[in-house]
Tab-separated table of C-alpha atoms and ligand atoms in Angstrom:
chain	number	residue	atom	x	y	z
A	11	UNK	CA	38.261	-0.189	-3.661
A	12	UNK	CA	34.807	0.564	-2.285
A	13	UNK	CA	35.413	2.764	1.192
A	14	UNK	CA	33.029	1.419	3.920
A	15	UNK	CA	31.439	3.077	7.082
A	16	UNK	CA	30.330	1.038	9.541
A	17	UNK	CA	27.333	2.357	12.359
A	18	UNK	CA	27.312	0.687	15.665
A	19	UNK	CA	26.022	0.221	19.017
A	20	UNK	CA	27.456	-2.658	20.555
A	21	UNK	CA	29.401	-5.623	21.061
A	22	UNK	CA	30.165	-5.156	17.136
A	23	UNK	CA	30.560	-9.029	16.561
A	24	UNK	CA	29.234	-8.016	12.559
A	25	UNK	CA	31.871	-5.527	12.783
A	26	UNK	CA	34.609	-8.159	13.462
A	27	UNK	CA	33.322	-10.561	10.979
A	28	UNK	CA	33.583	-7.123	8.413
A	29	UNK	CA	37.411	-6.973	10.006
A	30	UNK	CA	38.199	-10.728	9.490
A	31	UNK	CA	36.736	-11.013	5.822
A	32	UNK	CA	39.021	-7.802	4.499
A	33	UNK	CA	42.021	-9.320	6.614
A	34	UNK	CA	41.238	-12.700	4.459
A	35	UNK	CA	40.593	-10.782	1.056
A	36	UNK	CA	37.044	-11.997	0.863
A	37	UNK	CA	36.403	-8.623	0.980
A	38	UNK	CA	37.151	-6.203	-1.528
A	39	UNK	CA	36.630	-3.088	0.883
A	40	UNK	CA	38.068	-1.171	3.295
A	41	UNK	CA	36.484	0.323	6.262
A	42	UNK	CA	37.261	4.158	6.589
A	43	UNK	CA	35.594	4.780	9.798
A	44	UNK	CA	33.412	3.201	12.771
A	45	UNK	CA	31.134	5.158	14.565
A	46	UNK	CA	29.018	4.785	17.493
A	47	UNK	CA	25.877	6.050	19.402
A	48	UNK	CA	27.294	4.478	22.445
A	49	UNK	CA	30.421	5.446	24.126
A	50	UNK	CA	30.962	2.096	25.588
A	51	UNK	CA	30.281	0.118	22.868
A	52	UNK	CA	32.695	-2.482	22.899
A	53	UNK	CA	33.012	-1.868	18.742
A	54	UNK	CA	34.945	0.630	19.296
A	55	UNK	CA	37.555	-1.149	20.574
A	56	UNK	CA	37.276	-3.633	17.934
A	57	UNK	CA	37.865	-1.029	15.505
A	58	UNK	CA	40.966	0.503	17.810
A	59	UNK	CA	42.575	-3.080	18.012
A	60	UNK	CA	41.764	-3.328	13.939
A	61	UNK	CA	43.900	0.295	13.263
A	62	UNK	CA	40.620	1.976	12.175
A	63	UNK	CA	39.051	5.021	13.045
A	64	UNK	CA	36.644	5.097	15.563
A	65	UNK	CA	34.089	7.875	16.697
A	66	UNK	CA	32.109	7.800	19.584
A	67	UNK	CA	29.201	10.627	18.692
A	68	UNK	CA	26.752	11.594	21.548
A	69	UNK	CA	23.121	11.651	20.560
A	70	UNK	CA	22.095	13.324	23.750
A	71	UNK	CA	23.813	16.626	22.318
A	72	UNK	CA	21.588	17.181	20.031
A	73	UNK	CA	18.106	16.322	18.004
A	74	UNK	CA	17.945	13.150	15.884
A	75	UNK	CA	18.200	15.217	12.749
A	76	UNK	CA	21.222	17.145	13.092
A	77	UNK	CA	22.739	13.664	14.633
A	78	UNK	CA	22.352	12.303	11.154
A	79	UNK	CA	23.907	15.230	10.101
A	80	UNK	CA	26.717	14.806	11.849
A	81	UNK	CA	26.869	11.121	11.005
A	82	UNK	CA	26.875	11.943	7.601
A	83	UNK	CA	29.843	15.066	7.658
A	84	UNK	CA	31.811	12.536	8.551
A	85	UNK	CA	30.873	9.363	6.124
A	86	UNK	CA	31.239	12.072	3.795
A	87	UNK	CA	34.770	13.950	4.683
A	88	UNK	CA	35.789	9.827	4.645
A	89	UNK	CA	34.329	9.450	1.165
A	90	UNK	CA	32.385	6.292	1.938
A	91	UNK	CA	30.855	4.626	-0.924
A	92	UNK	CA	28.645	1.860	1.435
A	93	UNK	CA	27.069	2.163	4.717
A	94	UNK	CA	26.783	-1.068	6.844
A	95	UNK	CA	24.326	-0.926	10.088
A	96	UNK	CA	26.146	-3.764	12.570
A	97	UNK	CA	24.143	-4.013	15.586
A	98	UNK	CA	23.002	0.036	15.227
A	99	UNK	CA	20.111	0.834	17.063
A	100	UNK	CA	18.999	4.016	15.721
A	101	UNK	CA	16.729	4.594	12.926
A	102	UNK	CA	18.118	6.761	10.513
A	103	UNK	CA	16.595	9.910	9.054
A	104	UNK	CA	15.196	10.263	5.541
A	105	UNK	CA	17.222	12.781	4.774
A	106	UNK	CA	20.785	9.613	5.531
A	107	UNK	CA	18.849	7.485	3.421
A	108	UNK	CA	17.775	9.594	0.725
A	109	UNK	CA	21.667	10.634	0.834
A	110	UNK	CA	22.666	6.941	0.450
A	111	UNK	CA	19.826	5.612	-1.342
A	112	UNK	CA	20.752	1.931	-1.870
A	113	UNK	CA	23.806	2.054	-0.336
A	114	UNK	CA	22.715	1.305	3.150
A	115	UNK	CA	23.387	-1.943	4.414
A	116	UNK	CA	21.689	-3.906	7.428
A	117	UNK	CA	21.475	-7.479	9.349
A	118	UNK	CA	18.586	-8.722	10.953
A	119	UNK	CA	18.957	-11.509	13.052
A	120	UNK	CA	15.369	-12.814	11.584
A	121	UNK	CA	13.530	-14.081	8.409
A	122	UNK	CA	12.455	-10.258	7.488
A	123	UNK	CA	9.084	-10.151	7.415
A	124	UNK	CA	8.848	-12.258	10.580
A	125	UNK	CA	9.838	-10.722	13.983
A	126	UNK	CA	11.043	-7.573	12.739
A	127	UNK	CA	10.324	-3.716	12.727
A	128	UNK	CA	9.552	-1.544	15.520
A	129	UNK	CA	10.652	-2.795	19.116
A	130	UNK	CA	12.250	-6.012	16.987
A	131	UNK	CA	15.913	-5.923	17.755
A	132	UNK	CA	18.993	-8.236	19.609
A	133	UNK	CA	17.443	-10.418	22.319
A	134	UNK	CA	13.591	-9.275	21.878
A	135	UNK	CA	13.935	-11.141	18.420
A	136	UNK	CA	14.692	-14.245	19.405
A	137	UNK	CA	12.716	-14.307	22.657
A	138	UNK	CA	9.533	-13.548	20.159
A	139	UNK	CA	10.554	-16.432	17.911
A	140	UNK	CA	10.531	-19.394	20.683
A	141	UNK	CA	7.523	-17.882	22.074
A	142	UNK	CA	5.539	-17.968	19.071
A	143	UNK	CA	6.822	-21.873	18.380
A	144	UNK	CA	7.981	-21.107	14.933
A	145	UNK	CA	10.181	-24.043	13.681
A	146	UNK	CA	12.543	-22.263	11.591
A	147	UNK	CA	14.325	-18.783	12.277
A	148	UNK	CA	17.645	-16.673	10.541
A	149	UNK	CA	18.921	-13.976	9.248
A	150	UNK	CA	18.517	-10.983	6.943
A	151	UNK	CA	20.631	-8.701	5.121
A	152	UNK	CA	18.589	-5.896	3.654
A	153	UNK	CA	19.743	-2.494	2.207
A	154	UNK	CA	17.773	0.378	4.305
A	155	UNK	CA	14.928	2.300	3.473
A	156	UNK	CA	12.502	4.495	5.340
A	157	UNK	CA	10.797	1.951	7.066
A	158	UNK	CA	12.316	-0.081	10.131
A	159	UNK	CA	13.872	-3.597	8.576
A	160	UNK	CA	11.732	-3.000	5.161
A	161	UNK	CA	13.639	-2.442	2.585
A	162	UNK	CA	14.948	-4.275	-0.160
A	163	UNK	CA	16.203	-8.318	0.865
A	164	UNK	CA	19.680	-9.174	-0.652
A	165	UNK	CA	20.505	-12.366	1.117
A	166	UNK	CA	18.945	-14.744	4.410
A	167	UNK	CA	19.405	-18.158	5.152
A	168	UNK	CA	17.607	-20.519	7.625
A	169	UNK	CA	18.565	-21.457	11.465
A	170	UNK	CA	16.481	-24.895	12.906
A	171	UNK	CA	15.264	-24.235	16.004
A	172	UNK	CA	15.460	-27.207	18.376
A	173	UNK	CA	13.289	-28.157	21.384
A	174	UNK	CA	16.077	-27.272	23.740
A	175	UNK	CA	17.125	-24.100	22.891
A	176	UNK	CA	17.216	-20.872	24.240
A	177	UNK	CA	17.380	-16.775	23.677
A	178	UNK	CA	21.390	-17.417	24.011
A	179	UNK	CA	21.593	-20.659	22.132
A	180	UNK	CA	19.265	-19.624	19.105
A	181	UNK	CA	21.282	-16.092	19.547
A	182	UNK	CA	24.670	-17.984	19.150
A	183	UNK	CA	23.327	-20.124	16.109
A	184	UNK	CA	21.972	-16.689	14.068
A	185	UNK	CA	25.018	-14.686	15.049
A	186	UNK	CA	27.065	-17.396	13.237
A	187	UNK	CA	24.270	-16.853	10.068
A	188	UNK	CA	24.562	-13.258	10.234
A	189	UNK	CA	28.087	-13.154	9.952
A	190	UNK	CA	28.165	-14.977	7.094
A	191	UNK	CA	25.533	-13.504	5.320
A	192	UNK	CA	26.423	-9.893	5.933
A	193	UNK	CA	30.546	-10.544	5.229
A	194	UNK	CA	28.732	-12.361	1.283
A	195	UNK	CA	26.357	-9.185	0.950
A	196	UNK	CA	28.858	-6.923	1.264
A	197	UNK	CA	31.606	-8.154	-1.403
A	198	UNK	CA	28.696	-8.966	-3.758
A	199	UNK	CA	28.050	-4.805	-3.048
A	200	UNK	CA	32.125	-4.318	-3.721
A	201	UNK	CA	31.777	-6.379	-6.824
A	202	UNK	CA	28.765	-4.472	-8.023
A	203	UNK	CA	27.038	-7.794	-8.528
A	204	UNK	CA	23.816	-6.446	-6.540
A	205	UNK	CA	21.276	-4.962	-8.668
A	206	UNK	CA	17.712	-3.539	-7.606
A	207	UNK	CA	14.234	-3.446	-9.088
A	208	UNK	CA	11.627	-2.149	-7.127
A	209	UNK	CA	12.003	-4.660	-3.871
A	210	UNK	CA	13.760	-7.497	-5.871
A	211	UNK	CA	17.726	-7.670	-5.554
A	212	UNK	CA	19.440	-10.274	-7.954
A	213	UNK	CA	23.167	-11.261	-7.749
A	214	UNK	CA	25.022	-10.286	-11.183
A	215	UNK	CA	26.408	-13.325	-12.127
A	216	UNK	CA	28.833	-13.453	-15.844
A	217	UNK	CA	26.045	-15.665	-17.324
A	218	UNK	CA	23.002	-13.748	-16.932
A	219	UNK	CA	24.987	-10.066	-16.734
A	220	UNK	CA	23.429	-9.101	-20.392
A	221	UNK	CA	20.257	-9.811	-18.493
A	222	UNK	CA	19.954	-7.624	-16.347
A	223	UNK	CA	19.978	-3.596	-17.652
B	307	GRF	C1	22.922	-8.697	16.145
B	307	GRF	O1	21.969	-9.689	16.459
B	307	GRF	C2	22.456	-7.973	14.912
B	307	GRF	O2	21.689	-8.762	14.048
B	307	GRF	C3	21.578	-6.931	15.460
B	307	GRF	O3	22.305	-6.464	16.571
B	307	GRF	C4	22.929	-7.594	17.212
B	307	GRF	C5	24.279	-7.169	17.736
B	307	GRF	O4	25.270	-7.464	16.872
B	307	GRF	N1	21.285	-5.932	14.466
B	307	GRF	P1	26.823	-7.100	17.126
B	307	GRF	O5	27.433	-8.262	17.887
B	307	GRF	O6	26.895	-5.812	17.923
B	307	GRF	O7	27.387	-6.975	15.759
Protein backbone atom coordinates (compact mmCIF):
# COMPACT_ATOMS: atom_id res chain seq x y z
CA UNK A 1 0.00 0.00 0.00
CA UNK A 2 1.88 3.04 -1.26
CA UNK A 3 1.44 5.96 1.68
CA UNK A 4 0.67 9.33 -0.05
CA UNK A 5 1.27 13.04 1.02
CA UNK A 6 -0.59 15.43 -0.48
CA UNK A 7 0.76 19.53 -0.64
CA UNK A 8 -1.87 22.13 -0.94
CA UNK A 9 -2.96 25.58 -1.17
CA UNK A 10 -6.44 25.77 -1.92
CA UNK A 11 -9.81 24.82 -2.69
CA UNK A 12 -8.15 21.16 -2.95
CA UNK A 13 -10.74 19.97 -5.66
CA UNK A 14 -7.48 17.40 -6.88
CA UNK A 15 -7.41 16.54 -3.35
CA UNK A 16 -11.08 15.37 -3.33
CA UNK A 17 -10.84 13.62 -6.57
CA UNK A 18 -7.49 11.75 -4.63
CA UNK A 19 -10.32 11.15 -1.66
CA UNK A 20 -13.09 9.82 -4.01
CA UNK A 21 -10.78 7.44 -6.16
CA UNK A 22 -9.31 5.55 -2.76
CA UNK A 23 -13.04 5.59 -1.37
CA UNK A 24 -13.90 3.74 -4.91
CA UNK A 25 -10.68 1.44 -4.87
CA UNK A 26 -9.37 2.95 -8.05
CA UNK A 27 -6.76 3.81 -5.99
CA UNK A 28 -4.41 1.61 -4.46
CA UNK A 29 -3.09 4.32 -1.87
CA UNK A 30 -3.71 5.86 1.09
CA UNK A 31 -3.13 9.39 1.99
CA UNK A 32 -1.12 9.75 5.35
CA UNK A 33 -1.20 13.41 5.63
CA UNK A 34 -2.36 16.85 3.93
CA UNK A 35 -0.53 19.80 4.40
CA UNK A 36 -0.90 23.32 3.60
CA UNK A 37 0.91 26.72 3.06
CA UNK A 38 -2.36 28.36 3.66
CA UNK A 39 -4.27 28.30 6.81
CA UNK A 40 -7.52 28.83 5.13
CA UNK A 41 -7.23 26.62 2.52
CA UNK A 42 -10.41 25.07 2.18
CA UNK A 43 -8.29 21.47 1.67
CA UNK A 44 -7.95 21.26 4.85
CA UNK A 45 -11.25 20.76 5.57
CA UNK A 46 -11.58 18.36 2.87
CA UNK A 47 -9.04 16.33 4.45
CA UNK A 48 -10.84 16.87 8.16
CA UNK A 49 -14.29 15.76 6.65
CA UNK A 50 -12.14 12.69 4.82
CA UNK A 51 -10.61 11.48 8.61
CA UNK A 52 -7.08 12.47 7.45
CA UNK A 53 -4.50 14.40 8.89
CA UNK A 54 -4.21 17.79 8.12
CA UNK A 55 -1.36 20.42 8.83
CA UNK A 56 -1.58 23.88 8.32
CA UNK A 57 2.42 24.99 8.27
CA UNK A 58 3.19 28.79 8.21
CA UNK A 59 5.77 29.84 5.68
CA UNK A 60 6.05 33.28 7.13
CA UNK A 61 7.96 31.61 10.20
CA UNK A 62 10.65 30.89 8.56
CA UNK A 63 13.00 30.86 5.18
CA UNK A 64 11.90 28.74 2.19
CA UNK A 65 14.58 26.22 2.98
CA UNK A 66 13.99 25.20 6.38
CA UNK A 67 10.05 25.27 5.25
CA UNK A 68 10.93 22.36 3.06
CA UNK A 69 12.50 21.03 5.87
CA UNK A 70 9.80 21.01 7.83
CA UNK A 71 7.59 19.75 5.03
CA UNK A 72 9.69 16.96 4.68
CA UNK A 73 10.08 15.88 8.83
CA UNK A 74 6.82 15.30 8.50
CA UNK A 75 6.30 13.32 4.94
CA UNK A 76 8.99 11.50 6.48
CA UNK A 77 7.83 10.67 10.32
CA UNK A 78 4.46 9.59 7.98
CA UNK A 79 6.62 7.35 5.81
CA UNK A 80 5.25 8.60 2.52
CA UNK A 81 6.30 6.76 -0.45
CA UNK A 82 4.62 9.54 -3.20
CA UNK A 83 4.25 13.17 -3.07
CA UNK A 84 1.25 14.71 -4.99
CA UNK A 85 1.29 18.74 -5.55
CA UNK A 86 -2.81 19.54 -5.76
CA UNK A 87 -3.19 23.10 -6.37
CA UNK A 88 0.38 23.90 -4.27
CA UNK A 89 1.75 27.05 -5.01
CA UNK A 90 5.16 26.89 -3.79
CA UNK A 91 8.13 25.77 -5.58
CA UNK A 92 9.90 23.29 -3.80
CA UNK A 93 13.58 23.24 -2.89
CA UNK A 94 16.22 21.04 -4.50
CA UNK A 95 17.11 19.66 -1.61
CA UNK A 96 12.56 18.06 -1.43
CA UNK A 97 13.19 17.00 -4.78
CA UNK A 98 16.47 15.54 -4.68
CA UNK A 99 14.88 13.76 -1.44
CA UNK A 100 11.97 12.44 -3.58
CA UNK A 101 13.52 12.22 -6.84
CA UNK A 102 10.72 10.83 -9.06
CA UNK A 103 8.35 10.57 -6.61
CA UNK A 104 6.89 13.99 -6.88
CA UNK A 105 3.72 14.29 -8.45
CA UNK A 106 2.00 17.47 -10.11
CA UNK A 107 -1.18 18.75 -12.29
CA UNK A 108 -1.08 21.44 -14.58
CA UNK A 109 -4.14 22.67 -15.77
CA UNK A 110 -2.29 23.12 -19.40
CA UNK A 111 -0.65 21.22 -22.35
CA UNK A 112 2.98 21.48 -20.53
CA UNK A 113 5.03 23.17 -22.60
CA UNK A 114 2.30 25.71 -23.40
CA UNK A 115 1.23 28.27 -20.72
CA UNK A 116 3.24 27.00 -18.03
CA UNK A 117 6.27 27.85 -15.70
CA UNK A 118 6.93 30.89 -13.84
CA UNK A 119 3.81 33.21 -13.05
CA UNK A 120 1.67 30.17 -14.96
CA UNK A 121 -0.73 28.94 -12.36
CA UNK A 122 -4.92 28.63 -11.57
CA UNK A 123 -6.74 31.44 -13.38
CA UNK A 124 -3.54 33.20 -15.11
CA UNK A 125 -3.44 29.86 -17.20
CA UNK A 126 -6.43 29.91 -18.69
CA UNK A 127 -6.81 33.67 -19.09
CA UNK A 128 -3.32 33.30 -21.24
CA UNK A 129 -4.85 30.50 -23.31
CA UNK A 130 -8.10 32.48 -24.69
CA UNK A 131 -5.98 35.40 -25.12
CA UNK A 132 -3.53 33.87 -27.27
CA UNK A 133 -6.60 32.13 -29.47
CA UNK A 134 -5.19 28.71 -29.14
CA UNK A 135 -7.88 26.14 -30.21
CA UNK A 136 -7.09 23.38 -28.01
CA UNK A 137 -6.06 23.48 -24.18
CA UNK A 138 -5.75 20.57 -21.03
CA UNK A 139 -4.07 19.16 -18.63
CA UNK A 140 -0.76 17.80 -17.36
CA UNK A 141 0.40 15.45 -14.88
CA UNK A 142 4.15 15.62 -14.55
CA UNK A 143 6.45 14.24 -11.76
CA UNK A 144 8.58 17.40 -10.35
CA UNK A 145 11.91 18.41 -11.00
CA UNK A 146 13.95 21.52 -10.43
CA UNK A 147 12.42 23.54 -12.87
CA UNK A 148 8.77 25.09 -12.53
CA UNK A 149 6.19 22.52 -14.51
CA UNK A 150 9.39 20.81 -16.38
CA UNK A 151 9.83 17.71 -15.49
CA UNK A 152 9.08 14.48 -16.74
CA UNK A 153 5.14 14.18 -18.59
CA UNK A 154 3.25 10.99 -17.42
CA UNK A 155 -0.20 11.66 -18.72
CA UNK A 156 -2.41 14.95 -20.51
CA UNK A 157 -5.33 14.91 -22.48
CA UNK A 158 -7.02 17.63 -24.64
CA UNK A 159 -9.95 20.26 -23.65
CA UNK A 160 -11.74 22.12 -27.06
CA UNK A 161 -12.00 25.46 -26.49
CA UNK A 162 -15.21 26.98 -27.86
CA UNK A 163 -15.97 30.53 -29.09
CA UNK A 164 -18.04 31.20 -26.03
CA UNK A 165 -16.11 30.34 -23.31
CA UNK A 166 -14.58 31.85 -20.54
CA UNK A 167 -11.64 31.81 -17.63
CA UNK A 168 -14.54 29.94 -15.47
CA UNK A 169 -16.00 27.83 -18.20
CA UNK A 170 -12.58 26.60 -19.77
CA UNK A 171 -11.55 26.39 -15.81
CA UNK A 172 -14.61 24.06 -15.15
CA UNK A 173 -13.90 21.91 -18.39
CA UNK A 174 -9.86 21.32 -17.33
CA UNK A 175 -10.70 20.83 -13.68
CA UNK A 176 -12.90 17.89 -14.84
CA UNK A 177 -9.48 16.72 -17.10
CA UNK A 178 -7.28 17.17 -14.27
CA UNK A 179 -9.12 15.13 -12.04
CA UNK A 180 -9.10 12.43 -14.10
CA UNK A 181 -5.78 12.48 -15.19
CA UNK A 182 -4.12 13.00 -11.85
CA UNK A 183 -6.62 10.19 -9.91
CA UNK A 184 -5.02 7.55 -13.46
CA UNK A 185 -1.34 8.90 -12.76
CA UNK A 186 -1.39 8.17 -9.46
CA UNK A 187 -2.60 4.33 -9.34
CA UNK A 188 -0.40 3.74 -12.43
CA UNK A 189 2.48 5.20 -9.63
CA UNK A 190 0.76 2.59 -6.89
CA UNK A 191 0.97 -0.12 -9.46
CA UNK A 192 4.55 0.66 -10.32
CA UNK A 193 3.52 0.70 -13.95
CA UNK A 194 5.39 4.22 -14.47
CA UNK A 195 8.83 3.92 -15.59
CA UNK A 196 11.37 6.84 -16.52
CA UNK A 197 14.11 7.39 -19.07
CA UNK A 198 15.60 10.57 -19.24
CA UNK A 199 12.20 12.81 -19.91
CA UNK A 200 10.17 9.85 -21.41
CA UNK A 201 7.62 8.04 -18.93
CA UNK A 202 5.95 4.79 -20.39
CA UNK A 203 3.04 2.92 -18.69
CA UNK A 204 4.19 -0.82 -17.76
CA UNK A 205 1.76 -2.73 -19.34
CA UNK A 206 1.96 -7.14 -18.93
CA UNK A 207 2.74 -7.24 -22.71
CA UNK A 208 5.62 -5.09 -23.14
CA UNK A 209 6.88 -5.48 -19.16
CA UNK A 210 10.10 -7.65 -20.47
CA UNK A 211 10.58 -4.49 -22.46
CA UNK A 212 11.27 -2.24 -20.48
CA UNK A 213 14.58 -2.84 -17.91
C1 LIG B 1 -5.93 23.61 -10.37
O1 LIG B 1 -6.19 24.24 -11.61
C2 LIG B 1 -4.60 22.89 -10.49
O2 LIG B 1 -4.31 22.46 -11.78
C3 LIG B 1 -3.64 23.94 -10.14
O3 LIG B 1 -4.25 24.57 -9.03
C4 LIG B 1 -5.67 24.65 -9.28
C5 LIG B 1 -6.39 24.45 -7.97
O4 LIG B 1 -6.77 23.17 -7.79
N1 LIG B 1 -2.34 23.38 -9.88
P1 LIG B 1 -7.54 22.63 -6.48
O5 LIG B 1 -9.02 22.81 -6.72
O6 LIG B 1 -7.06 23.43 -5.28
O7 LIG B 1 -7.16 21.19 -6.41
Amino acid sequence: MVNIGVLISGNGTNLQAIIDGIDKGIINGRIKVVISNRKDAYGLTRASKANIESIYLDPKECDAITYDRKILHELKKRDVDLVVLAGYLRILSKKFIEEYKNRIINIHPSLIPSFCGKGYYGDRVHSAVLEYGVKYTGATVHFVDEGTDTGPIILQEVVKIDDHDTVDTLKEKVLEVEHKLLVQAIELFCQNKLSIKGRLVRIRSEENEKSID
